[in-house]
CSV table of C-alpha atoms and ligand atoms in Angstrom, one decimal:
chain,number,residue,atom,x,y,z
A,84,UNK,CA,-17.2,10.9,-20.2
A,85,UNK,CA,-18.4,7.6,-18.9
A,86,UNK,CA,-17.0,6.6,-15.5
A,87,UNK,CA,-18.3,4.2,-12.9
A,88,UNK,CA,-19.6,5.9,-9.7
A,89,UNK,CA,-17.3,3.5,-7.9
A,90,UNK,CA,-14.4,5.6,-9.2
A,91,UNK,CA,-14.2,8.6,-6.8
A,92,UNK,CA,-11.4,11.1,-6.3
A,93,UNK,CA,-8.2,9.5,-4.9
A,94,UNK,CA,-8.1,9.6,-1.2
A,95,UNK,CA,-4.6,10.9,-0.9
A,96,UNK,CA,-5.3,13.8,-3.2
A,97,UNK,CA,-8.5,14.7,-1.5
A,98,UNK,CA,-6.9,14.6,2.0
A,99,UNK,CA,-4.0,16.8,0.9
A,100,UNK,CA,-6.3,19.5,-0.4
A,101,UNK,CA,-8.2,19.7,3.0
A,102,UNK,CA,-4.9,19.9,4.9
A,103,UNK,CA,-3.8,22.7,2.5
A,104,UNK,CA,-7.0,24.6,3.0
A,105,UNK,CA,-6.6,24.5,6.8
A,106,UNK,CA,-3.0,25.5,6.6
A,107,UNK,CA,-3.8,28.4,4.4
A,108,UNK,CA,-6.2,29.7,7.0
A,109,UNK,CA,-3.3,29.5,9.5
A,110,UNK,CA,-4.9,26.6,11.5
A,111,UNK,CA,-2.2,24.4,12.9
A,112,UNK,CA,-3.4,20.8,12.7
A,113,UNK,CA,-1.8,17.6,13.9
A,114,UNK,CA,-1.9,15.3,10.9
A,115,UNK,CA,-2.5,11.6,11.6
A,116,UNK,CA,-3.9,11.2,8.2
A,117,UNK,CA,-0.8,11.0,6.1
A,118,UNK,CA,-0.1,8.0,3.8
A,119,UNK,CA,3.6,8.9,3.5
A,120,UNK,CA,6.7,8.9,5.8
A,121,UNK,CA,7.2,12.1,7.7
A,122,UNK,CA,10.9,12.4,6.9
A,123,UNK,CA,12.6,14.0,3.9
A,124,UNK,CA,14.0,11.8,1.0
A,125,UNK,CA,17.5,10.8,2.2
A,126,UNK,CA,20.2,13.0,0.7
A,127,UNK,CA,22.1,10.2,-1.1
A,128,UNK,CA,19.0,9.5,-3.2
A,129,UNK,CA,18.6,13.2,-4.1
A,130,UNK,CA,22.3,13.5,-4.9
A,131,UNK,CA,22.1,10.4,-7.2
A,132,UNK,CA,19.1,11.9,-9.1
A,133,UNK,CA,20.9,15.2,-9.5
A,134,UNK,CA,24.1,13.6,-10.7
A,135,UNK,CA,22.2,11.3,-13.1
A,136,UNK,CA,20.5,14.4,-14.7
A,137,UNK,CA,23.9,16.1,-15.1
A,138,UNK,CA,25.2,12.9,-16.6
A,139,UNK,CA,22.5,13.0,-19.3
A,140,UNK,CA,20.0,10.4,-18.1
A,141,UNK,CA,17.3,12.6,-19.3
A,142,UNK,CA,16.1,10.8,-22.4
A,143,UNK,CA,13.9,7.9,-23.3
A,144,UNK,CA,15.3,4.7,-21.9
A,145,UNK,CA,14.7,1.0,-21.8
A,146,UNK,CA,10.9,0.4,-21.3
A,147,UNK,CA,11.5,-2.5,-18.9
A,148,UNK,CA,13.8,-0.4,-16.7
A,149,UNK,CA,17.6,0.4,-16.7
A,150,UNK,CA,19.3,-3.0,-16.9
A,151,UNK,CA,21.4,-2.2,-13.8
A,152,UNK,CA,18.3,-1.4,-11.7
A,153,UNK,CA,16.4,-4.6,-13.0
A,154,UNK,CA,19.5,-6.6,-12.0
A,155,UNK,CA,19.6,-5.0,-8.6
A,156,UNK,CA,15.9,-5.6,-8.0
A,157,UNK,CA,16.2,-9.2,-9.1
A,158,UNK,CA,19.0,-9.8,-6.6
A,159,UNK,CA,17.1,-8.1,-3.9
A,160,UNK,CA,14.0,-10.3,-4.6
A,161,UNK,CA,16.3,-13.4,-4.6
A,162,UNK,CA,18.3,-12.6,-1.5
A,163,UNK,CA,15.7,-10.9,0.7
A,164,UNK,CA,12.4,-12.4,-0.5
A,165,UNK,CA,13.5,-15.9,-1.6
A,166,UNK,CA,11.9,-15.4,-5.0
A,167,UNK,CA,13.6,-17.1,-8.0
A,168,UNK,CA,13.8,-13.7,-9.8
A,169,UNK,CA,15.7,-12.8,-13.0
A,170,UNK,CA,16.3,-9.3,-14.2
A,171,UNK,CA,14.2,-10.1,-17.3
A,172,UNK,CA,11.1,-10.7,-15.1
A,173,UNK,CA,11.1,-7.1,-13.8
A,174,UNK,CA,9.3,-4.0,-15.2
A,175,UNK,CA,10.1,-0.7,-13.5
A,176,UNK,CA,7.0,1.6,-13.4
A,177,UNK,CA,6.1,5.1,-12.4
A,178,UNK,CA,4.9,4.1,-8.9
A,179,UNK,CA,3.7,0.8,-7.6
A,180,UNK,CA,0.1,2.0,-8.3
A,181,UNK,CA,1.0,1.9,-12.0
A,182,UNK,CA,2.5,-1.6,-11.5
A,183,UNK,CA,-0.8,-2.7,-10.0
A,184,UNK,CA,-2.8,-1.1,-12.8
A,185,UNK,CA,-0.7,-2.7,-15.5
A,186,UNK,CA,-1.1,-6.1,-13.9
A,187,UNK,CA,-4.9,-5.8,-13.6
A,188,UNK,CA,-5.1,-4.4,-17.2
A,189,UNK,CA,-3.2,-7.4,-18.5
A,190,UNK,CA,-5.1,-10.0,-16.6
A,191,UNK,CA,-8.8,-9.0,-16.6
A,192,UNK,CA,-11.3,-9.5,-19.4
A,193,UNK,CA,-15.0,-8.9,-19.5
A,194,UNK,CA,-16.9,-11.3,-17.2
A,195,UNK,CA,-13.9,-12.1,-15.2
A,196,UNK,CA,-13.9,-11.9,-11.4
A,197,UNK,CA,-11.3,-10.1,-9.3
A,198,UNK,CA,-11.1,-10.7,-5.5
A,199,UNK,CA,-9.8,-8.2,-3.0
A,200,UNK,CA,-10.1,-7.8,0.7
A,201,UNK,CA,-11.8,-5.0,2.6
A,202,UNK,CA,-10.8,-2.8,4.3
A,203,UNK,CA,-8.1,-2.0,1.7
A,204,UNK,CA,-6.1,0.6,-0.1
A,205,UNK,CA,-8.8,2.7,-1.7
A,206,UNK,CA,-7.4,2.5,-5.2
A,207,UNK,CA,-7.9,-1.3,-5.6
A,208,UNK,CA,-11.5,-1.2,-6.6
A,209,UNK,CA,-11.2,1.8,-8.9
A,210,UNK,CA,-8.2,0.1,-10.5
A,211,UNK,CA,-10.1,-3.1,-11.1
A,212,UNK,CA,-13.0,-1.1,-12.6
A,213,UNK,CA,-10.7,1.1,-14.8
A,214,UNK,CA,-8.9,-2.0,-16.0
A,215,UNK,CA,-12.1,-3.9,-16.9
A,216,UNK,CA,-15.4,-2.2,-16.4
A,217,UNK,CA,-17.3,-5.5,-16.9
A,218,UNK,CA,-15.3,-7.4,-14.3
A,219,UNK,CA,-17.0,-8.6,-11.1
A,220,UNK,CA,-15.1,-7.2,-8.1
A,221,UNK,CA,-15.6,-9.4,-5.1
A,222,UNK,CA,-14.7,-8.1,-1.6
A,223,UNK,CA,-13.6,-10.4,1.2
A,224,UNK,CA,-14.4,-9.0,4.6
A,225,UNK,CA,-11.5,-9.1,7.0
A,226,UNK,CA,-13.7,-8.5,10.1
A,227,UNK,CA,-14.6,-12.2,10.9
A,228,UNK,CA,-10.9,-13.2,11.3
A,229,UNK,CA,-9.7,-10.0,13.2
A,230,UNK,CA,-8.0,-8.7,10.1
A,231,UNK,CA,-6.4,-12.0,9.1
A,232,UNK,CA,-7.2,-13.3,5.6
A,233,UNK,CA,-10.6,-15.1,5.7
A,234,UNK,CA,-9.4,-18.2,3.8
A,235,UNK,CA,-12.7,-20.0,3.9
A,236,UNK,CA,-14.4,-16.9,2.3
A,237,UNK,CA,-11.7,-16.7,-0.4
A,238,UNK,CA,-12.1,-20.4,-1.2
A,239,UNK,CA,-15.9,-20.0,-1.4
A,240,UNK,CA,-15.6,-16.9,-3.6
A,241,UNK,CA,-13.3,-18.6,-6.1
A,242,UNK,CA,-14.9,-19.5,-9.4
A,243,UNK,CA,-13.5,-20.5,-12.8
A,244,UNK,CA,-14.0,-16.8,-13.7
A,245,UNK,CA,-11.7,-15.6,-10.9
A,246,UNK,CA,-8.5,-14.3,-12.6
A,247,UNK,CA,-7.0,-12.1,-9.9
A,248,UNK,CA,-6.7,-12.0,-6.1
A,249,UNK,CA,-5.1,-8.9,-4.6
A,250,UNK,CA,-3.4,-9.2,-1.2
A,251,UNK,CA,-1.3,-6.7,0.7
A,252,UNK,CA,1.1,-7.2,3.6
A,253,UNK,CA,1.9,-5.3,5.7
A,254,UNK,CA,-1.6,-4.1,5.2
A,255,UNK,CA,-3.1,-0.7,4.6
A,256,UNK,CA,-5.1,0.3,6.7
A,257,UNK,CA,-5.0,-2.4,9.5
A,258,UNK,CA,-1.3,-3.0,10.0
A,259,UNK,CA,-1.9,-6.8,9.8
A,260,UNK,CA,0.7,-9.0,8.2
A,261,UNK,CA,0.1,-12.3,6.3
A,262,UNK,CA,1.8,-15.3,8.0
A,263,UNK,CA,3.4,-18.4,6.6
A,264,UNK,CA,0.3,-20.5,7.5
A,265,UNK,CA,-2.0,-18.2,5.5
A,266,UNK,CA,0.4,-18.4,2.5
A,267,UNK,CA,0.5,-22.2,2.8
A,268,UNK,CA,-3.3,-22.3,2.8
A,269,UNK,CA,-3.6,-19.9,-0.1
A,270,UNK,CA,-1.2,-22.1,-2.1
A,271,UNK,CA,-3.7,-25.0,-1.7
A,272,UNK,CA,-6.8,-22.9,-2.3
A,273,UNK,CA,-5.5,-21.5,-5.5
A,274,UNK,CA,-3.9,-24.7,-6.8
A,275,UNK,CA,-6.6,-25.8,-9.2
A,276,UNK,CA,-7.6,-22.3,-10.2
A,277,UNK,CA,-6.8,-19.8,-13.1
A,278,UNK,CA,-6.2,-17.1,-10.5
A,279,UNK,CA,-3.2,-14.8,-10.5
A,280,UNK,CA,-2.1,-13.7,-7.0
A,281,UNK,CA,-1.2,-10.1,-7.0
A,282,UNK,CA,0.9,-9.4,-3.9
A,283,UNK,CA,1.3,-5.7,-3.0
A,284,UNK,CA,4.4,-5.6,-0.8
A,285,UNK,CA,4.9,-1.8,-0.8
A,286,UNK,CA,5.2,-1.7,3.0
A,287,UNK,CA,7.6,-4.6,3.2
A,288,UNK,CA,10.5,-2.7,4.8
A,289,UNK,CA,8.2,-1.1,7.4
A,290,UNK,CA,7.9,-4.3,9.4
A,291,UNK,CA,8.0,-4.0,13.2
A,292,UNK,CA,6.2,-7.3,13.9
A,293,UNK,CA,9.4,-9.2,15.0
A,294,UNK,CA,8.5,-11.8,12.4
A,295,UNK,CA,9.9,-11.9,8.8
A,296,UNK,CA,7.9,-10.5,5.9
A,297,UNK,CA,6.9,-13.4,3.6
A,298,UNK,CA,6.6,-13.1,-0.1
A,299,UNK,CA,4.1,-15.6,-1.5
A,300,UNK,CA,6.2,-15.9,-4.7
A,301,UNK,CA,8.8,-17.6,-2.5
A,302,UNK,CA,6.4,-20.5,-2.1
A,303,UNK,CA,6.9,-23.3,-4.6
A,304,UNK,CA,3.3,-23.7,-5.4
A,305,UNK,CA,2.6,-20.0,-5.7
A,306,UNK,CA,5.8,-18.9,-7.5
A,307,UNK,CA,4.5,-19.2,-11.0
A,308,UNK,CA,1.1,-17.6,-10.5
A,309,UNK,CA,2.2,-14.6,-8.3
A,310,UNK,CA,3.0,-11.1,-9.4
A,311,UNK,CA,5.0,-9.3,-6.8
A,312,UNK,CA,4.6,-5.5,-6.6
A,313,UNK,CA,6.9,-3.3,-4.6
A,314,UNK,CA,8.2,0.3,-4.8
A,315,UNK,CA,10.3,3.0,-3.2
A,316,UNK,CA,7.6,5.4,-1.9
A,317,UNK,CA,7.2,4.2,1.6
A,318,UNK,CA,10.6,2.9,2.8
A,319,UNK,CA,12.6,5.7,1.4
A,320,UNK,CA,10.1,8.6,1.5
A,321,UNK,CA,10.0,8.8,-2.2
A,322,UNK,CA,6.2,9.2,-2.7
A,323,UNK,CA,6.5,12.1,-5.1
A,324,UNK,CA,9.2,10.5,-7.2
A,325,UNK,CA,6.8,7.9,-8.7
A,326,UNK,CA,8.8,4.7,-8.9
A,327,UNK,CA,7.8,1.1,-8.3
A,328,UNK,CA,8.2,-2.3,-10.0
A,329,UNK,CA,6.6,-5.6,-10.6
A,330,UNK,CA,8.0,-9.1,-10.9
A,331,UNK,CA,6.2,-11.3,-13.4
A,332,UNK,CA,7.4,-14.9,-13.7
A,333,UNK,CA,5.0,-15.8,-16.5
A,334,UNK,CA,6.5,-14.9,-19.9
A,335,UNK,CA,3.2,-14.4,-21.7
A,336,UNK,CA,1.8,-12.2,-19.0
A,337,UNK,CA,5.1,-10.2,-18.9
A,338,UNK,CA,4.8,-9.5,-22.6
A,339,UNK,CA,1.3,-8.2,-22.3
A,340,UNK,CA,2.2,-6.0,-19.3
A,341,UNK,CA,5.2,-4.7,-21.1
A,342,UNK,CA,3.1,-3.7,-24.1
A,343,UNK,CA,0.6,-1.8,-21.9
A,344,UNK,CA,3.5,-0.1,-20.2
A,345,UNK,CA,5.2,0.9,-23.4
A,346,UNK,CA,2.1,2.5,-24.8
A,347,UNK,CA,1.0,4.2,-21.5
A,348,UNK,CA,4.3,5.2,-19.9
A,349,UNK,CA,7.1,4.6,-22.5
A,350,UNK,CA,9.6,4.2,-19.6
A,351,UNK,CA,10.1,5.3,-16.0
A,352,UNK,CA,12.2,8.5,-15.8
A,353,UNK,CA,15.8,7.3,-16.1
A,354,UNK,CA,17.3,9.7,-13.5
A,355,UNK,CA,14.7,8.6,-11.0
A,356,UNK,CA,15.7,5.0,-11.6
A,357,UNK,CA,19.3,6.0,-10.8
A,358,UNK,CA,18.0,7.5,-7.6
A,359,UNK,CA,16.2,4.2,-6.8
A,360,UNK,CA,19.5,2.3,-7.2
A,361,UNK,CA,21.0,4.7,-4.6
A,362,UNK,CA,18.0,4.0,-2.3
A,363,UNK,CA,18.6,0.2,-2.5
A,364,UNK,CA,22.2,0.9,-1.4
A,365,UNK,CA,21.3,3.1,1.5
A,366,UNK,CA,22.7,2.1,4.9
A,367,UNK,CA,20.0,0.0,6.5
A,368,UNK,CA,20.2,2.1,9.7
A,369,UNK,CA,18.2,4.9,8.0
A,370,UNK,CA,15.1,2.7,7.4
A,371,UNK,CA,15.7,0.9,10.7
A,372,UNK,CA,15.5,4.2,12.6
A,373,UNK,CA,12.2,5.1,10.9
A,374,UNK,CA,10.8,1.6,11.6
A,375,UNK,CA,11.6,2.1,15.3
A,376,UNK,CA,9.7,5.3,15.3
A,377,UNK,CA,6.7,3.6,13.7
A,378,UNK,CA,6.8,0.9,16.4
A,379,UNK,CA,7.0,3.5,19.2
A,380,UNK,CA,4.1,5.4,17.7
A,381,UNK,CA,2.0,2.3,17.6
A,382,UNK,CA,2.8,1.7,21.2
A,383,UNK,CA,2.0,5.3,22.1
A,384,UNK,CA,-1.4,5.0,20.4
A,385,UNK,CA,-2.2,1.8,22.2
A,386,UNK,CA,-1.2,3.2,25.5
A,387,UNK,CA,-3.2,6.4,24.9
A,388,UNK,CA,-6.3,4.4,24.1
A,389,UNK,CA,-5.9,1.7,26.8
A,390,UNK,CA,-9.1,1.5,28.9
A,391,UNK,CA,-10.8,4.2,26.8
A,392,UNK,CA,-14.6,3.6,26.9
A,393,UNK,CA,-15.2,4.5,23.2
A,394,UNK,CA,-12.3,3.5,21.0
A,395,UNK,CA,-10.0,0.5,20.8
A,396,UNK,CA,-7.2,-0.7,18.6
A,397,UNK,CA,-5.2,-3.9,17.8
A,398,UNK,CA,-1.4,-3.8,17.6
A,399,UNK,CA,-0.1,-3.0,14.2
A,400,UNK,CA,2.6,-5.3,12.8
A,401,UNK,CA,3.9,-3.2,10.0
A,402,UNK,CA,3.1,-0.4,7.5
A,403,UNK,CA,2.2,3.1,8.3
A,404,UNK,CA,-1.2,2.7,10.0
A,405,UNK,CA,-3.4,1.5,12.8
A,406,UNK,CA,-7.1,0.9,12.3
A,407,UNK,CA,-9.1,2.2,15.4
A,408,UNK,CA,-12.5,0.8,16.2
A,409,UNK,CA,-14.9,3.7,17.1
A,410,UNK,CA,-18.1,1.6,17.1
A,411,UNK,CA,-18.9,2.4,20.7
A,412,UNK,CA,-19.0,6.2,19.9
A,413,UNK,CA,-22.2,5.6,17.9
A,414,UNK,CA,-20.8,8.0,15.3
A,415,UNK,CA,-20.1,7.5,11.6
A,416,UNK,CA,-16.4,7.6,10.7
A,417,UNK,CA,-16.9,10.8,8.8
A,418,UNK,CA,-18.7,12.5,11.8
A,419,UNK,CA,-16.0,11.2,14.2
A,420,UNK,CA,-13.1,12.4,12.0
A,421,UNK,CA,-14.8,15.8,11.4
A,422,UNK,CA,-15.5,16.3,15.1
A,423,UNK,CA,-11.9,15.4,15.9
A,424,UNK,CA,-10.6,17.8,13.3
A,425,UNK,CA,-12.9,20.7,14.3
A,426,UNK,CA,-12.7,20.4,18.1
A,427,UNK,CA,-9.1,19.1,18.5
A,428,UNK,CA,-7.4,19.9,15.2
A,429,UNK,CA,-6.3,16.3,14.6
A,430,UNK,CA,-6.7,14.9,11.1
A,431,UNK,CA,-7.4,11.1,10.7
A,432,UNK,CA,-8.9,9.2,7.8
A,433,UNK,CA,-12.6,7.9,8.0
A,434,UNK,CA,-12.8,4.1,7.8
A,435,UNK,CA,-15.6,4.4,5.2
A,436,UNK,CA,-12.9,5.3,2.6
A,437,UNK,CA,-11.5,1.8,3.0
A,438,UNK,CA,-14.8,0.0,2.3
A,439,UNK,CA,-18.5,0.6,2.9
A,440,UNK,CA,-18.5,-1.8,5.9
A,441,UNK,CA,-15.9,0.1,7.8
A,442,UNK,CA,-17.8,3.2,8.9
A,443,UNK,CA,-17.1,2.1,12.5
A,444,UNK,CA,-13.3,2.6,12.2
A,445,UNK,CA,-10.9,5.4,11.6
A,446,UNK,CA,-7.3,5.1,10.2
A,447,UNK,CA,-4.6,6.6,12.3
A,448,UNK,CA,-1.2,7.2,10.6
A,449,UNK,CA,1.9,6.4,12.6
A,450,UNK,CA,4.1,8.2,10.1
A,451,UNK,CA,4.8,11.5,11.9
A,452,UNK,CA,7.4,12.2,14.6
A,453,UNK,CA,7.0,10.7,18.0
A,454,UNK,CA,6.1,14.2,19.5
A,455,UNK,CA,3.4,14.8,16.9
A,456,UNK,CA,1.9,11.3,17.3
A,457,UNK,CA,2.0,11.5,21.1
A,458,UNK,CA,0.2,14.9,21.0
A,459,UNK,CA,-2.3,13.7,18.4
A,460,UNK,CA,-3.2,10.4,20.1
A,461,UNK,CA,-3.7,12.2,23.5
A,462,UNK,CA,-6.2,14.5,21.8
A,463,UNK,CA,-7.9,11.5,20.1
A,464,UNK,CA,-8.2,9.7,23.5
A,465,UNK,CA,-9.7,12.9,25.1
A,466,UNK,CA,-12.2,13.4,22.3
A,467,UNK,CA,-13.3,9.8,22.4
A,468,UNK,CA,-13.7,9.8,26.1
A,469,UNK,CA,-15.8,13.0,25.9
A,470,UNK,CA,-18.1,11.3,23.4
A,471,UNK,CA,-18.9,8.5,25.9
A,472,UNK,CA,-20.2,11.1,28.3
A,473,UNK,CA,-22.6,12.3,25.7
B,355,LIG,N1,-0.3,0.0,-2.3
B,355,LIG,C1,-0.7,0.4,-1.1
B,355,LIG,C2,-1.3,-0.6,-0.2
B,355,LIG,C3,-0.6,1.7,-0.8
B,355,LIG,O1,-0.9,2.1,0.5
B,355,LIG,C4,0.0,2.7,-1.7
B,355,LIG,C5,0.2,4.1,-1.4
B,355,LIG,N2,-0.7,4.7,-0.5
B,355,LIG,C6,0.3,2.2,-2.9
B,355,LIG,C7,0.2,0.8,-3.2
B,355,LIG,C8,0.9,3.1,-4.0
B,355,LIG,O2,2.2,3.5,-3.8
B,355,LIG,P1,3.1,4.2,-4.9
B,355,LIG,O3,3.4,5.5,-4.3
B,355,LIG,O4,4.3,3.3,-5.1
B,355,LIG,O5,2.3,4.3,-6.1
């Protein structure tokens, strides 16, 4: 089988197997490596799925998605995101990962260029390459602008062959969020191009920045060229359910994406779509409580690392993660993460998995309970301080 060396095992899946091995050996580890919420799927969602199964929603269904869910998503996008969305612009997919893959598959042809930022969600590059092996994938380094979009670099990278730009806010792994000024600038930069903007908004509801999340598709000049991707995994702790969606304003592109989807997935499981409807009707306090925990965990991390000679971190604004700078340790991210796991039983994710240039960072998940995160970050601070003494 021919597969590009850029396509490695999925990070989430590799991490879970390491944790399982340690657990099997009876080792209790503190996990700050998780890419999913630490709480159980809320009961009303589970009840809705069970009821839907009993009601017979167990067969093939509309490939675009259940009409009532597409309607509900369109009104959410309209009311909360300011996107001029219609139910007929929506395709419900098995996970937002599949939504992203279908979008890239529909857009990219041989010789095209796709731009993404680094560090980033580790599946972006493999997905670009799986969608179109002969596509040029161009990474924009977020280092120069302290994790903000490097707009000059994006403008310089843009060519007539650029067909897709993937952005993600709130951002995995840095916790940065894209501001209105960046969206304005992107609108100008992309105005004369053929480039589709793919906006991955999976962490939208996990926003503790104090500022609103901004969807680029709400901007007049970006509305027509933007595909908005979102899902249910992160806000509602539904990672294993596999449900997400995309909003595609361009009719021709929607038709191509829908064909890919029909032949790859047929439809997204109907009873899971019923559960997603229940998720959208959940009392907002449930998610708000979780977001407060994420914010407290981010603060606990910063407090624990304040004044540390070896590691430092910027405040996260949203999402599940903080990206910790370990450059002063002199260690690679893998060596640092391995040492922390072996000596202090705390699991984090090496920065190198988010881009080759990020071997001087580790990703710390804020997704566990306050107690777990407080204990984990204290051990992280101790470990880092010890390194500075040689
Ligand atoms: N985008 C980003 C930025 C992510 O971090 C993840 C999950 N880790 C996904 C997409 C995929 O989420 P889903 O479970 O909806 O496929």
